[in-house]
């Protein structure tokens, strides 16, 4: 029997998704800076960095005795098998605490489906880790006005395979594909903060319908897409938005730590 869910206070979250931007040396340097700059407040929130697979072990060693957490950028949905080049939760479970699944770059360049992403989330949860599930509409879907329908399908696919008791372990990142930077220094346009709040509300409503409100209250919803130190506050001041998933700006440790501090102070704990 699992322990009862005690409170609805959700920890604020800032995730650095370094994608394939940084070399091994640069990753270690950036992780070290974030460890130092975040030392004072990392225990008050979930401050998470997601480097590339080959440097996870080294970054993990560097973060020993630090409150900065480690995440992976992807995982295969199966625990083992004939999947050349893929990485399993079995490889990751002793290295990281979080795993990003369903990032739009995986959906787009690796043709991942909603069902596959859902299976990945399930395998992450089964391994005792926390999935950060990315959802969001493409620019065509945005133009067609089907954001809500698209996100609903992505979220329902996950709920469809996950035991209800595991719903509070989920983090969803709402990342409109058209808002994600196409490279370093190439910020895209962004949704209105109220649109982000609307999607966060939708995700919790779906969780409440699928499971129960007490489960929905525990899952966390982040925003991602060209977040910078200048724009972060407007998103995390919205009710129900618990943090951010940051790509390009997270490769600059000072900016990422500034973003994280803003999240910590701006998130409304129980909204
Ligand atoms: P970006 O990336 O902040 O560079 O737009 C966010 C993401 O893709 O997770």
PDB file of C-alpha atoms and ligand atoms in Angstrom:
ATOM      1  CA  UNK A   1       0.000   0.000   0.000  1.00  0.00           C
ATOM      2  CA  UNK A   2       1.392   3.409  -0.934  1.00  0.00           C
ATOM      3  CA  UNK A   3       1.409   6.255   1.626  1.00  0.00           C
ATOM      4  CA  UNK A   4      -1.554   8.655   1.379  1.00  0.00           C
ATOM      5  CA  UNK A   5      -1.133  11.931  -0.482  1.00  0.00           C
ATOM      6  CA  UNK A   6      -0.754  14.476   2.251  1.00  0.00           C
ATOM      7  CA  UNK A   7      -0.721  17.971   0.814  1.00  0.00           C
ATOM      8  CA  UNK A   8      -1.338  19.870  -2.391  1.00  0.00           C
ATOM      9  CA  UNK A   9       1.780  21.997  -2.127  1.00  0.00           C
ATOM     10  CA  UNK A  10       3.659  21.519  -5.368  1.00  0.00           C
ATOM     11  CA  UNK A  11       7.373  22.207  -5.535  1.00  0.00           C
ATOM     12  CA  UNK A  12       8.367  24.829  -8.109  1.00  0.00           C
ATOM     13  CA  UNK A  13      10.430  23.409 -10.979  1.00  0.00           C
ATOM     14  CA  UNK A  14      13.060  24.703 -13.393  1.00  0.00           C
ATOM     15  CA  UNK A  15      14.428  22.257 -15.959  1.00  0.00           C
ATOM     16  CA  UNK A  16      17.468  22.879 -18.155  1.00  0.00           C
ATOM     17  CA  UNK A  17      17.212  20.937 -21.411  1.00  0.00           C
ATOM     18  CA  UNK A  18      20.645  21.250 -22.976  1.00  0.00           C
ATOM     19  CA  UNK A  19      19.582  19.291 -26.074  1.00  0.00           C
ATOM     20  CA  UNK A  20      22.703  18.684 -28.219  1.00  0.00           C
ATOM     21  CA  UNK A  21      24.057  22.198 -27.668  1.00  0.00           C
ATOM     22  CA  UNK A  22      26.981  21.646 -25.299  1.00  0.00           C
ATOM     23  CA  UNK A  23      30.221  19.675 -25.589  1.00  0.00           C
ATOM     24  CA  UNK A  24      31.162  17.333 -22.746  1.00  0.00           C
ATOM     25  CA  UNK A  25      33.558  19.911 -21.331  1.00  0.00           C
ATOM     26  CA  UNK A  26      31.040  22.735 -21.639  1.00  0.00           C
ATOM     27  CA  UNK A  27      28.375  20.561 -19.960  1.00  0.00           C
ATOM     28  CA  UNK A  28      30.606  19.941 -16.959  1.00  0.00           C
ATOM     29  CA  UNK A  29      31.490  23.614 -16.735  1.00  0.00           C
ATOM     30  CA  UNK A  30      27.843  24.673 -16.930  1.00  0.00           C
ATOM     31  CA  UNK A  31      26.785  22.059 -14.355  1.00  0.00           C
ATOM     32  CA  UNK A  32      29.483  23.245 -11.983  1.00  0.00           C
ATOM     33  CA  UNK A  33      28.366  26.865 -12.318  1.00  0.00           C
ATOM     34  CA  UNK A  34      24.733  25.950 -11.718  1.00  0.00           C
ATOM     35  CA  UNK A  35      25.726  23.903  -8.674  1.00  0.00           C
ATOM     36  CA  UNK A  36      27.578  26.901  -7.242  1.00  0.00           C
ATOM     37  CA  UNK A  37      25.084  29.603  -8.198  1.00  0.00           C
ATOM     38  CA  UNK A  38      22.091  27.511  -7.142  1.00  0.00           C
ATOM     39  CA  UNK A  39      23.531  26.242  -3.855  1.00  0.00           C
ATOM     40  CA  UNK A  40      21.530  28.649  -1.702  1.00  0.00           C
ATOM     41  CA  UNK A  41      18.082  27.835  -3.039  1.00  0.00           C
ATOM     42  CA  UNK A  42      18.234  24.471  -4.855  1.00  0.00           C
ATOM     43  CA  UNK A  43      16.739  22.713  -1.820  1.00  0.00           C
ATOM     44  CA  UNK A  44      13.600  24.892  -1.994  1.00  0.00           C
ATOM     45  CA  UNK A  45      12.619  23.753  -5.466  1.00  0.00           C
ATOM     46  CA  UNK A  46      13.339  21.120  -8.109  1.00  0.00           C
ATOM     47  CA  UNK A  47      16.273  22.511 -10.046  1.00  0.00           C
ATOM     48  CA  UNK A  48      16.989  19.953 -12.765  1.00  0.00           C
ATOM     49  CA  UNK A  49      19.603  19.766 -15.503  1.00  0.00           C
ATOM     50  CA  UNK A  50      19.310  17.410 -18.465  1.00  0.00           C
ATOM     51  CA  UNK A  51      22.642  16.940 -20.278  1.00  0.00           C
ATOM     52  CA  UNK A  52      23.337  14.481 -23.112  1.00  0.00           C
ATOM     53  CA  UNK A  53      23.605  10.775 -22.254  1.00  0.00           C
ATOM     54  CA  UNK A  54      27.413  10.442 -22.493  1.00  0.00           C
ATOM     55  CA  UNK A  55      28.058  13.034 -19.789  1.00  0.00           C
ATOM     56  CA  UNK A  56      25.389  11.955 -17.309  1.00  0.00           C
ATOM     57  CA  UNK A  57      27.803   9.956 -15.145  1.00  0.00           C
ATOM     58  CA  UNK A  58      30.346  12.738 -14.937  1.00  0.00           C
ATOM     59  CA  UNK A  59      27.724  15.381 -14.207  1.00  0.00           C
ATOM     60  CA  UNK A  60      26.208  13.112 -11.589  1.00  0.00           C
ATOM     61  CA  UNK A  61      29.557  12.834  -9.841  1.00  0.00           C
ATOM     62  CA  UNK A  62      29.907  16.599  -9.942  1.00  0.00           C
ATOM     63  CA  UNK A  63      26.478  17.043  -8.366  1.00  0.00           C
ATOM     64  CA  UNK A  64      27.069  14.638  -5.475  1.00  0.00           C
ATOM     65  CA  UNK A  65      26.100  16.369  -2.252  1.00  0.00           C
ATOM     66  CA  UNK A  66      24.375  19.101  -4.256  1.00  0.00           C
ATOM     67  CA  UNK A  67      20.597  19.633  -4.335  1.00  0.00           C
ATOM     68  CA  UNK A  68      20.649  20.170  -8.093  1.00  0.00           C
ATOM     69  CA  UNK A  69      18.905  17.186  -9.716  1.00  0.00           C
ATOM     70  CA  UNK A  70      19.736  15.315 -12.873  1.00  0.00           C
ATOM     71  CA  UNK A  71      17.462  14.349 -15.738  1.00  0.00           C
ATOM     72  CA  UNK A  72      17.811  12.564 -19.087  1.00  0.00           C
ATOM     73  CA  UNK A  73      16.492  13.932 -22.370  1.00  0.00           C
ATOM     74  CA  UNK A  74      14.800  10.745 -23.559  1.00  0.00           C
ATOM     75  CA  UNK A  75      14.503   6.988 -22.996  1.00  0.00           C
ATOM     76  CA  UNK A  76      13.335   3.935 -24.941  1.00  0.00           C
ATOM     77  CA  UNK A  77       9.943   2.550 -23.958  1.00  0.00           C
ATOM     78  CA  UNK A  78      11.259  -1.011 -23.538  1.00  0.00           C
ATOM     79  CA  UNK A  79      13.535  -2.024 -20.683  1.00  0.00           C
ATOM     80  CA  UNK A  80      15.836  -4.044 -23.000  1.00  0.00           C
ATOM     81  CA  UNK A  81      15.980  -5.531 -26.476  1.00  0.00           C
ATOM     82  CA  UNK A  82      17.319  -5.224 -30.014  1.00  0.00           C
ATOM     83  CA  UNK A  83      17.251  -1.397 -30.246  1.00  0.00           C
ATOM     84  CA  UNK A  84      20.600  -0.196 -31.549  1.00  0.00           C
ATOM     85  CA  UNK A  85      21.579   3.207 -30.246  1.00  0.00           C
ATOM     86  CA  UNK A  86      18.741   3.463 -27.728  1.00  0.00           C
ATOM     87  CA  UNK A  87      18.935   3.873 -23.976  1.00  0.00           C
ATOM     88  CA  UNK A  88      16.734   2.111 -21.427  1.00  0.00           C
ATOM     89  CA  UNK A  89      15.453   3.101 -18.001  1.00  0.00           C
ATOM     90  CA  UNK A  90      17.682   0.315 -16.705  1.00  0.00           C
ATOM     91  CA  UNK A  91      20.664   2.410 -17.801  1.00  0.00           C
ATOM     92  CA  UNK A  92      19.218   5.563 -16.324  1.00  0.00           C
ATOM     93  CA  UNK A  93      17.617   4.542 -13.060  1.00  0.00           C
ATOM     94  CA  UNK A  94      20.805   4.894 -10.982  1.00  0.00           C
ATOM     95  CA  UNK A  95      21.907   8.040 -12.746  1.00  0.00           C
ATOM     96  CA  UNK A  96      18.922  10.380 -12.936  1.00  0.00           C
ATOM     97  CA  UNK A  97      15.694  11.179 -11.155  1.00  0.00           C
ATOM     98  CA  UNK A  98      13.792  12.715 -14.090  1.00  0.00           C
ATOM     99  CA  UNK A  99      13.392  11.782 -17.756  1.00  0.00           C
ATOM    100  CA  UNK A 100      12.001  14.040 -20.473  1.00  0.00           C
ATOM    101  CA  UNK A 101       9.706  12.098 -22.816  1.00  0.00           C
ATOM    102  CA  UNK A 102       7.808  13.184 -25.908  1.00  0.00           C
ATOM    103  CA  UNK A 103       9.817  16.309 -26.622  1.00  0.00           C
ATOM    104  CA  UNK A 104       8.564  17.805 -29.892  1.00  0.00           C
ATOM    105  CA  UNK A 105      12.006  17.289 -31.427  1.00  0.00           C
ATOM    106  CA  UNK A 106      11.649  13.564 -30.714  1.00  0.00           C
ATOM    107  CA  UNK A 107       8.097  13.537 -32.047  1.00  0.00           C
ATOM    108  CA  UNK A 108       9.175  15.435 -35.163  1.00  0.00           C
ATOM    109  CA  UNK A 109      12.593  14.008 -36.052  1.00  0.00           C
ATOM    110  CA  UNK A 110      12.069  10.499 -34.681  1.00  0.00           C
ATOM    111  CA  UNK A 111       8.361  10.206 -35.498  1.00  0.00           C
ATOM    112  CA  UNK A 112       7.336   9.329 -31.963  1.00  0.00           C
ATOM    113  CA  UNK A 113       3.603   8.829 -31.540  1.00  0.00           C
ATOM    114  CA  UNK A 114       1.374   9.752 -28.602  1.00  0.00           C
ATOM    115  CA  UNK A 115       1.108   6.059 -27.713  1.00  0.00           C
ATOM    116  CA  UNK A 116       4.873   5.557 -27.788  1.00  0.00           C
ATOM    117  CA  UNK A 117       5.408   8.624 -25.610  1.00  0.00           C
ATOM    118  CA  UNK A 118       2.813   7.268 -23.188  1.00  0.00           C
ATOM    119  CA  UNK A 119       4.667   3.945 -23.004  1.00  0.00           C
ATOM    120  CA  UNK A 120       7.908   5.816 -22.315  1.00  0.00           C
ATOM    121  CA  UNK A 121       6.250   7.718 -19.468  1.00  0.00           C
ATOM    122  CA  UNK A 122       4.987   4.427 -18.073  1.00  0.00           C
ATOM    123  CA  UNK A 123       8.419   2.793 -18.189  1.00  0.00           C
ATOM    124  CA  UNK A 124       9.929   5.821 -16.414  1.00  0.00           C
ATOM    125  CA  UNK A 125       7.346   5.627 -13.642  1.00  0.00           C
ATOM    126  CA  UNK A 126       7.787   1.855 -13.319  1.00  0.00           C
ATOM    127  CA  UNK A 127      11.498   2.417 -12.751  1.00  0.00           C
ATOM    128  CA  UNK A 128      10.694   4.765  -9.863  1.00  0.00           C
ATOM    129  CA  UNK A 129      11.702   7.887 -11.791  1.00  0.00           C
ATOM    130  CA  UNK A 130       9.697  10.977 -12.716  1.00  0.00           C
ATOM    131  CA  UNK A 131       8.689  11.604 -16.351  1.00  0.00           C
ATOM    132  CA  UNK A 132       8.550  15.129 -17.733  1.00  0.00           C
ATOM    133  CA  UNK A 133       6.032  14.633 -20.533  1.00  0.00           C
ATOM    134  CA  UNK A 134       6.136  17.268 -23.264  1.00  0.00           C
ATOM    135  CA  UNK A 135       2.883  18.121 -24.993  1.00  0.00           C
ATOM    136  CA  UNK A 136       1.908  20.896 -27.364  1.00  0.00           C
ATOM    137  CA  UNK A 137       0.533  21.749 -30.754  1.00  0.00           C
ATOM    138  CA  UNK A 138       2.419  22.416 -33.987  1.00  0.00           C
ATOM    139  CA  UNK A 139       2.117  25.770 -35.753  1.00  0.00           C
ATOM    140  CA  UNK A 140      -0.365  24.244 -38.226  1.00  0.00           C
ATOM    141  CA  UNK A 141      -2.503  22.923 -35.383  1.00  0.00           C
ATOM    142  CA  UNK A 142      -2.242  26.289 -33.663  1.00  0.00           C
ATOM    143  CA  UNK A 143      -3.366  28.078 -36.821  1.00  0.00           C
ATOM    144  CA  UNK A 144      -6.236  25.614 -37.176  1.00  0.00           C
ATOM    145  CA  UNK A 145      -7.361  26.381 -33.607  1.00  0.00           C
ATOM    146  CA  UNK A 146      -7.060  22.781 -32.389  1.00  0.00           C
ATOM    147  CA  UNK A 147      -4.609  23.309 -29.506  1.00  0.00           C
ATOM    148  CA  UNK A 148      -6.988  21.982 -26.873  1.00  0.00           C
ATOM    149  CA  UNK A 149      -7.901  18.882 -28.912  1.00  0.00           C
ATOM    150  CA  UNK A 150      -4.236  18.121 -29.632  1.00  0.00           C
ATOM    151  CA  UNK A 151      -3.098  18.474 -26.029  1.00  0.00           C
ATOM    152  CA  UNK A 152      -6.108  16.501 -24.820  1.00  0.00           C
ATOM    153  CA  UNK A 153      -5.141  13.560 -27.061  1.00  0.00           C
ATOM    154  CA  UNK A 154      -1.506  13.649 -25.924  1.00  0.00           C
ATOM    155  CA  UNK A 155      -2.434  13.788 -22.247  1.00  0.00           C
ATOM    156  CA  UNK A 156      -5.155  11.142 -22.487  1.00  0.00           C
ATOM    157  CA  UNK A 157      -2.718   8.749 -24.152  1.00  0.00           C
ATOM    158  CA  UNK A 158      -0.530   8.975 -21.024  1.00  0.00           C
ATOM    159  CA  UNK A 159      -3.421   8.575 -18.597  1.00  0.00           C
ATOM    160  CA  UNK A 160      -4.544   5.591 -20.657  1.00  0.00           C
ATOM    161  CA  UNK A 161      -1.481   3.520 -19.726  1.00  0.00           C
ATOM    162  CA  UNK A 162      -0.529   4.859 -16.321  1.00  0.00           C
ATOM    163  CA  UNK A 163      -1.863   3.481 -13.035  1.00  0.00           C
ATOM    164  CA  UNK A 164      -4.004   6.169 -11.387  1.00  0.00           C
ATOM    165  CA  UNK A 165      -1.836   6.132  -8.264  1.00  0.00           C
ATOM    166  CA  UNK A 166       1.148   7.250 -10.344  1.00  0.00           C
ATOM    167  CA  UNK A 167      -0.492  10.373 -11.750  1.00  0.00           C
ATOM    168  CA  UNK A 168       0.977  12.624  -9.023  1.00  0.00           C
ATOM    169  CA  UNK A 169       4.467  11.611 -10.190  1.00  0.00           C
ATOM    170  CA  UNK A 170       3.894  13.207 -13.575  1.00  0.00           C
ATOM    171  CA  UNK A 171       5.252  16.507 -14.751  1.00  0.00           C
ATOM    172  CA  UNK A 172       3.732  17.828 -17.971  1.00  0.00           C
ATOM    173  CA  UNK A 173       5.536  20.499 -19.966  1.00  0.00           C
ATOM    174  CA  UNK A 174       3.260  22.456 -22.258  1.00  0.00           C
ATOM    175  CA  UNK A 175       5.518  23.415 -25.145  1.00  0.00           C
ATOM    176  CA  UNK A 176       3.786  24.865 -28.195  1.00  0.00           C
ATOM    177  CA  UNK A 177       6.059  23.670 -31.005  1.00  0.00           C
ATOM    178  CA  UNK A 178       5.932  27.078 -32.710  1.00  0.00           C
ATOM    179  CA  UNK A 179       7.279  28.732 -29.532  1.00  0.00           C
ATOM    180  CA  UNK A 180      10.424  26.586 -29.274  1.00  0.00           C
ATOM    181  CA  UNK A 181      13.665  28.238 -30.365  1.00  0.00           C
ATOM    182  CA  UNK A 182      15.155  26.748 -33.527  1.00  0.00           C
ATOM    183  CA  UNK A 183      18.684  27.116 -32.147  1.00  0.00           C
ATOM    184  CA  UNK A 184      20.806  29.127 -29.750  1.00  0.00           C
ATOM    185  CA  UNK A 185      19.936  32.818 -29.915  1.00  0.00           C
ATOM    186  CA  UNK A 186      16.874  32.219 -32.086  1.00  0.00           C
ATOM    187  CA  UNK A 187      13.869  32.881 -29.836  1.00  0.00           C
ATOM    188  CA  UNK A 188      10.505  32.174 -31.426  1.00  0.00           C
ATOM    189  CA  UNK A 189       7.175  33.834 -30.657  1.00  0.00           C
ATOM    190  CA  UNK A 190       5.347  32.911 -27.468  1.00  0.00           C
ATOM    191  CA  UNK A 191       1.775  32.250 -26.410  1.00  0.00           C
ATOM    192  CA  UNK A 192      -0.064  34.611 -24.076  1.00  0.00           C
ATOM    193  CA  UNK A 193       0.430  33.583 -20.434  1.00  0.00           C
ATOM    194  CA  UNK A 194      -3.360  33.103 -20.118  1.00  0.00           C
ATOM    195  CA  UNK A 195      -3.251  30.548 -22.946  1.00  0.00           C
ATOM    196  CA  UNK A 196      -0.615  28.609 -21.000  1.00  0.00           C
ATOM    197  CA  UNK A 197      -2.774  28.774 -17.864  1.00  0.00           C
ATOM    198  CA  UNK A 198      -5.716  27.491 -19.879  1.00  0.00           C
ATOM    199  CA  UNK A 199      -3.727  24.445 -21.034  1.00  0.00           C
ATOM    200  CA  UNK A 200      -2.447  23.826 -17.475  1.00  0.00           C
ATOM    201  CA  UNK A 201      -6.074  23.925 -16.323  1.00  0.00           C
ATOM    202  CA  UNK A 202      -7.065  21.506 -19.074  1.00  0.00           C
ATOM    203  CA  UNK A 203      -4.371  19.001 -18.057  1.00  0.00           C
ATOM    204  CA  UNK A 204      -5.491  19.071 -14.412  1.00  0.00           C
ATOM    205  CA  UNK A 205      -9.138  18.815 -15.412  1.00  0.00           C
ATOM    206  CA  UNK A 206      -8.361  15.716 -17.480  1.00  0.00           C
ATOM    207  CA  UNK A 207      -6.455  14.223 -14.553  1.00  0.00           C
ATOM    208  CA  UNK A 208      -9.334  14.951 -12.191  1.00  0.00           C
ATOM    209  CA  UNK A 209     -11.815  13.343 -14.596  1.00  0.00           C
ATOM    210  CA  UNK A 210      -9.593  10.332 -15.153  1.00  0.00           C
ATOM    211  CA  UNK A 211      -8.572   9.805 -11.534  1.00  0.00           C
ATOM    212  CA  UNK A 212      -9.735  12.217  -8.826  1.00  0.00           C
ATOM    213  CA  UNK A 213      -9.126  15.892  -7.970  1.00  0.00           C
ATOM    214  CA  UNK A 214      -6.643  14.959  -5.258  1.00  0.00           C
ATOM    215  CA  UNK A 215      -4.420  13.326  -7.880  1.00  0.00           C
ATOM    216  CA  UNK A 216      -4.809  16.212 -10.309  1.00  0.00           C
ATOM    217  CA  UNK A 217      -3.762  18.693  -7.642  1.00  0.00           C
ATOM    218  CA  UNK A 218      -0.437  16.949  -7.214  1.00  0.00           C
ATOM    219  CA  UNK A 219       0.783  16.703 -10.803  1.00  0.00           C
ATOM    220  CA  UNK A 220       2.927  19.562 -11.981  1.00  0.00           C
ATOM    221  CA  UNK A 221       2.599  21.548 -15.179  1.00  0.00           C
ATOM    222  CA  UNK A 222       5.465  23.528 -16.681  1.00  0.00           C
ATOM    223  CA  UNK A 223       5.682  25.895 -19.602  1.00  0.00           C
ATOM    224  CA  UNK A 224       8.432  25.639 -22.231  1.00  0.00           C
ATOM    225  CA  UNK A 225       9.259  27.580 -25.377  1.00  0.00           C
ATOM    226  CA  UNK A 226      11.877  30.353 -25.664  1.00  0.00           C
ATOM    227  CA  UNK A 227      11.762  31.067 -21.939  1.00  0.00           C
ATOM    228  CA  UNK A 228      14.319  33.695 -20.910  1.00  0.00           C
ATOM    229  CA  UNK A 229      15.090  35.630 -17.737  1.00  0.00           C
ATOM    230  CA  UNK A 230      12.901  38.425 -19.149  1.00  0.00           C
ATOM    231  CA  UNK A 231       9.842  36.345 -20.019  1.00  0.00           C
ATOM    232  CA  UNK A 232       9.729  33.699 -17.298  1.00  0.00           C
ATOM    233  CA  UNK A 233       7.795  35.710 -14.719  1.00  0.00           C
ATOM    234  CA  UNK A 234       4.718  36.227 -16.867  1.00  0.00           C
ATOM    235  CA  UNK A 235       4.266  32.462 -17.307  1.00  0.00           C
ATOM    236  CA  UNK A 236       4.903  31.283 -13.778  1.00  0.00           C
ATOM    237  CA  UNK A 237       2.705  34.000 -12.284  1.00  0.00           C
ATOM    238  CA  UNK A 238      -0.271  32.309 -13.883  1.00  0.00           C
ATOM    239  CA  UNK A 239      -2.357  30.007 -11.677  1.00  0.00           C
ATOM    240  CA  UNK A 240      -1.517  26.329 -12.050  1.00  0.00           C
ATOM    241  CA  UNK A 241       1.849  26.819 -13.767  1.00  0.00           C
ATOM    242  CA  UNK A 242       4.532  25.279 -11.551  1.00  0.00           C
ATOM    243  CA  UNK A 243       7.683  26.049 -13.479  1.00  0.00           C
ATOM    244  CA  UNK A 244       9.493  26.028 -16.787  1.00  0.00           C
ATOM    245  CA  UNK A 245      11.408  23.798 -19.179  1.00  0.00           C
ATOM    246  CA  UNK A 246      14.183  25.883 -20.686  1.00  0.00           C
ATOM    247  CA  UNK A 247      16.237  25.062 -23.776  1.00  0.00           C
ATOM    248  CA  UNK A 248      18.641  27.575 -25.256  1.00  0.00           C
ATOM    249  CA  UNK A 249      18.664  30.018 -22.323  1.00  0.00           C
ATOM    250  CA  UNK A 250      19.543  27.159 -19.964  1.00  0.00           C
ATOM    251  CA  UNK A 251      22.957  26.741 -21.592  1.00  0.00           C
ATOM    252  CA  UNK A 252      23.934  30.039 -19.915  1.00  0.00           C
ATOM    253  CA  UNK A 253      24.250  29.185 -16.209  1.00  0.00           C
ATOM    254  CA  UNK A 254      23.754  32.730 -14.907  1.00  0.00           C
ATOM    255  CA  UNK A 255      20.587  33.183 -16.942  1.00  0.00           C
ATOM    256  CA  UNK A 256      19.254  29.742 -16.026  1.00  0.00           C
ATOM    257  CA  UNK A 257      19.801  30.369 -12.324  1.00  0.00           C
ATOM    258  CA  UNK A 258      18.074  33.751 -12.643  1.00  0.00           C
ATOM    259  CA  UNK A 259      15.145  32.001 -14.322  1.00  0.00           C
ATOM    260  CA  UNK A 260      15.033  29.373 -11.548  1.00  0.00           C
ATOM    261  CA  UNK A 261      15.040  32.032  -8.805  1.00  0.00           C
ATOM    262  CA  UNK A 262      12.195  33.839 -10.541  1.00  0.00           C
ATOM    263  CA  UNK A 263      10.242  30.582 -10.667  1.00  0.00           C
ATOM    264  CA  UNK A 264      10.854  29.963  -6.981  1.00  0.00           C
ATOM    265  CA  UNK A 265       9.525  33.383  -6.010  1.00  0.00           C
ATOM    266  CA  UNK A 266       6.717  33.742  -8.521  1.00  0.00           C
ATOM    267  CA  UNK A 267       4.986  30.359  -8.526  1.00  0.00           C
ATOM    268  CA  UNK A 268       1.777  30.428  -6.524  1.00  0.00           C
ATOM    269  CA  UNK A 269       2.158  27.303  -4.396  1.00  0.00           C
ATOM    270  CA  UNK A 270      -1.325  25.845  -4.248  1.00  0.00           C
ATOM    271  CA  UNK A 271      -3.087  27.456  -7.200  1.00  0.00           C
TER     272      UNK A 271
HETATM  273  P1  LIG B   1      13.840  26.701 -26.031  1.00  0.00           P
HETATM  274  O1  LIG B   1      13.581  25.141 -25.905  1.00  0.00           O
HETATM  275  O2  LIG B   1      13.797  27.269 -24.640  1.00  0.00           O
HETATM  276  O3  LIG B   1      15.199  26.812 -26.660  1.00  0.00           O
HETATM  277  O4  LIG B   1      12.757  27.263 -26.902  1.00  0.00           O
HETATM  278  C1  LIG B   1      12.625  24.623 -25.030  1.00  0.00           C
HETATM  279  C2  LIG B   1      12.489  23.155 -25.269  1.00  0.00           C
HETATM  280  O5  LIG B   1      12.551  22.732 -26.435  1.00  0.00           O
HETATM  281  O6  LIG B   1      12.337  22.374 -24.316  1.00  0.00           O
END
